[in-house]
Every structure is written in C-alpha cells, then in structure tokens.
XYZ file of C-alpha atoms in Angstrom:
185
model
C 107.809 101.556 88.393
C 108.957 100.320 91.798
C 107.252 101.952 94.754
C 108.254 101.466 98.385
C 105.822 102.680 101.012
C 107.551 101.691 104.226
C 111.094 102.655 103.302
C 113.158 103.722 106.297
C 113.193 107.517 106.680
C 116.471 109.338 106.290
C 115.983 111.043 109.655
C 114.652 109.713 112.926
C 112.373 111.032 115.643
C 115.433 112.469 117.389
C 115.631 114.958 114.469
C 111.991 115.932 113.913
C 112.696 118.890 111.610
C 114.771 116.657 109.332
C 112.027 114.064 109.493
C 109.514 116.652 108.251
C 111.839 117.433 105.336
C 112.192 113.715 104.614
C 108.407 113.491 104.523
C 108.337 116.270 101.920
C 110.573 114.144 99.703
C 108.093 111.271 100.081
C 105.166 113.536 99.225
C 106.986 114.688 96.097
C 107.855 111.095 95.211
C 104.337 109.720 95.552
C 102.791 112.666 93.751
C 105.272 112.063 90.942
C 104.285 108.378 90.896
C 100.662 109.361 90.284
C 101.642 111.847 87.563
C 103.828 109.247 85.836
C 101.075 106.603 85.948
C 98.536 109.051 84.521
C 100.879 109.951 81.670
C 101.960 106.388 80.985
C 98.425 104.947 80.968
C 96.460 107.882 79.529
C 93.908 106.520 77.076
C 94.387 102.923 78.116
C 93.451 100.561 80.940
C 95.755 100.166 83.908
C 97.822 97.013 84.071
C 98.940 95.353 87.316
C 102.027 97.565 87.594
C 99.996 100.771 87.173
C 97.428 99.576 89.693
C 100.113 98.729 92.270
C 101.798 102.092 91.831
C 98.531 104.010 92.233
C 97.509 101.907 95.220
C 100.867 102.554 96.934
C 100.626 106.299 96.322
C 97.023 106.392 97.502
C 97.950 104.461 100.631
C 100.740 106.911 101.385
C 98.506 109.948 100.977
C 95.703 108.338 102.989
C 97.807 107.188 105.942
C 101.187 108.911 106.174
C 100.512 112.365 104.748
C 97.821 113.196 107.370
C 100.322 112.350 110.108
C 102.795 114.754 108.516
C 100.162 117.502 108.547
C 99.367 116.721 112.192
C 103.095 116.797 113.003
C 103.145 120.394 111.854
C 99.738 121.607 113.011
C 99.747 119.881 116.412
C 103.433 119.702 117.292
C 105.510 122.231 115.351
C 103.289 125.267 114.766
C 101.985 125.570 118.365
C 105.529 125.311 119.737
C 106.763 127.964 117.359
C 103.914 130.243 118.364
C 104.467 129.607 122.083
C 108.153 130.545 122.152
C 107.437 134.118 121.163
C 110.594 134.232 119.085
C 108.838 134.344 115.744
C 107.890 137.412 113.818
C 104.380 138.536 113.018
C 105.089 137.568 109.413
C 106.085 134.034 110.433
C 102.960 133.734 112.540
C 100.871 134.806 109.548
C 102.688 132.208 107.404
C 101.724 129.504 109.902
C 98.079 130.475 109.592
C 98.339 130.482 105.793
C 99.970 127.048 105.871
C 97.058 125.706 107.927
C 94.706 126.968 105.224
C 96.941 125.470 102.532
C 96.656 122.074 104.247
C 92.874 122.252 103.793
C 93.245 123.080 100.100
C 95.577 120.078 99.727
C 92.952 117.879 101.356
C 90.314 119.059 98.871
C 92.578 118.417 95.869
C 93.557 115.008 97.224
C 89.884 114.142 97.677
C 89.055 114.956 94.058
C 92.144 113.158 92.755
C 91.449 110.102 94.901
C 87.870 109.907 93.618
C 89.078 109.940 90.008
C 91.769 107.361 90.702
C 89.235 105.118 92.434
C 86.990 105.339 89.362
C 89.905 104.319 87.164
C 90.958 101.485 89.467
C 87.371 100.187 89.599
C 87.278 99.489 85.870
C 89.238 97.470 83.374
C 88.960 100.332 80.895
C 90.776 103.581 80.260
C 89.777 106.680 82.152
C 87.401 108.716 79.943
C 89.001 111.783 78.339
C 86.949 114.296 80.344
C 87.912 112.642 83.656
C 91.522 112.328 82.518
C 91.566 116.074 81.801
C 90.128 116.794 85.271
C 92.713 114.494 86.853
C 95.580 116.178 85.029
C 94.313 119.631 86.014
C 93.993 118.682 89.681
C 97.392 116.950 89.694
C 99.064 120.019 88.166
C 97.365 122.235 90.764
C 98.419 119.922 93.589
C 101.993 119.736 92.328
C 102.218 123.566 92.129
C 100.525 123.843 95.493
C 103.022 121.479 97.138
C 106.020 123.153 95.497
C 105.086 126.535 96.975
C 104.060 125.068 100.319
C 107.229 122.998 100.725
C 109.388 125.952 99.726
C 107.899 128.170 102.446
C 108.254 125.480 105.081
C 111.787 124.444 104.199
C 113.180 127.906 103.533
C 111.422 129.860 106.277
C 109.447 127.864 108.855
C 111.793 124.946 109.511
C 114.926 127.104 109.846
C 113.022 129.360 112.267
C 111.992 126.309 114.258
C 115.531 124.945 114.367
C 116.719 128.254 115.858
C 113.779 129.006 118.150
C 112.967 125.619 119.668
C 115.018 124.152 122.495
C 116.448 120.635 122.453
C 113.750 119.683 124.957
C 110.967 121.015 122.723
C 112.399 119.161 119.729
C 112.554 115.924 121.784
C 108.919 116.415 122.818
C 108.000 116.997 119.213
C 109.800 113.803 118.154
C 108.013 111.859 120.891
C 104.649 113.167 119.684
C 105.517 112.256 116.086
C 106.496 108.746 117.166
C 103.276 108.371 119.142
C 101.208 109.630 116.215
C 102.573 106.679 114.239
C 101.756 104.201 116.999
C 105.410 103.523 117.798
C 106.687 102.956 121.328
C 110.233 103.364 122.557
C 113.155 103.956 120.239
C 113.229 103.433 116.468
C-alpha cells in the first residue's frame, strides 16, 4: 500500500482551478487509503505498513487539505462573488460549500481521534469503535463525493469563465504563498 504525500501536482499555480481539481483527486486518494486500511486491518492490530499508510493520510488531511479549503474560501469564493457574474443560485452554493467545509472538519476530527486511538495501541480497534469509524468514513466519503461534484461541475467552470487571467494569477500567487513557496515552482 504505497502512499506518496509530496507527489508533484498535475497542475501548477499558473492554473489554480486545475490545481484545485488535482487536490480533489488527492483527497479522494487519501480517504480511500484510510478506508482500505480499515477494511484490511479490521479486527486485527496494525502492522508497520498499515501504520505508515494511516500516518501519511492523516498528515495529508492535517496539513494539505486545510490549505485547499483556504484556497477556495479565501481566494476563489470571494473573487467569484466580487465579479458579479455569478447567479444567485451560485452564490447560495458558495455559502453551502462553506458550511460543508465545517461538516468535513467535524467528521475528520472524529475519524482522526479514532485513528489515533488505533495507532496508540498494538491491538485491534474494538468492534464498537471500528463501527463508528466505518460509519464516519462512509459519511465523509459521501460528503466529499457530493461536494466535489458541485465544485467541479458548477463552481469551477463558473470561475474559469468569470475570472480574468489577472484574477487567476493572483489566486495562484495566494495559493503558492499559503504553502510557503516563493517564486516559481
């Protein structure tokens, strides 16, 4: 179960919308890693491979995923709202997506707590906690599927049409800065 955290993105900061889509693929990947580990090790202790996979996924969700949320909430959504070219429905979707981000945070918090409990022991995760973990993972997976669909099918195409090249460059610069990167690359 090979997991790469710092793999080079498919898109760069010069294409911020594509970079957001690339991030969605990473979110799906790391969520799938957690699901696969839970299924593979259900009822048994984690071995080194399972521990590494969970640690990589947890690291991604703790460090990179919040930057992705900030990319949207601080860079994309305000720009979309400022151009005045979006519909009332799109504006309402942006507000709903902000609320959805908070729900994701709550689910991630519960999942992370359960994973930490599992990682802290050399034993299997008790059945009741395993059931809670599976329930929360299923909810998070459904949650992300709907959320990603709305963004990729409605919000991102609207942004690509409504935002100027200058606004997209500014957005890319902000995304780069959010990651502590200077200059190109």
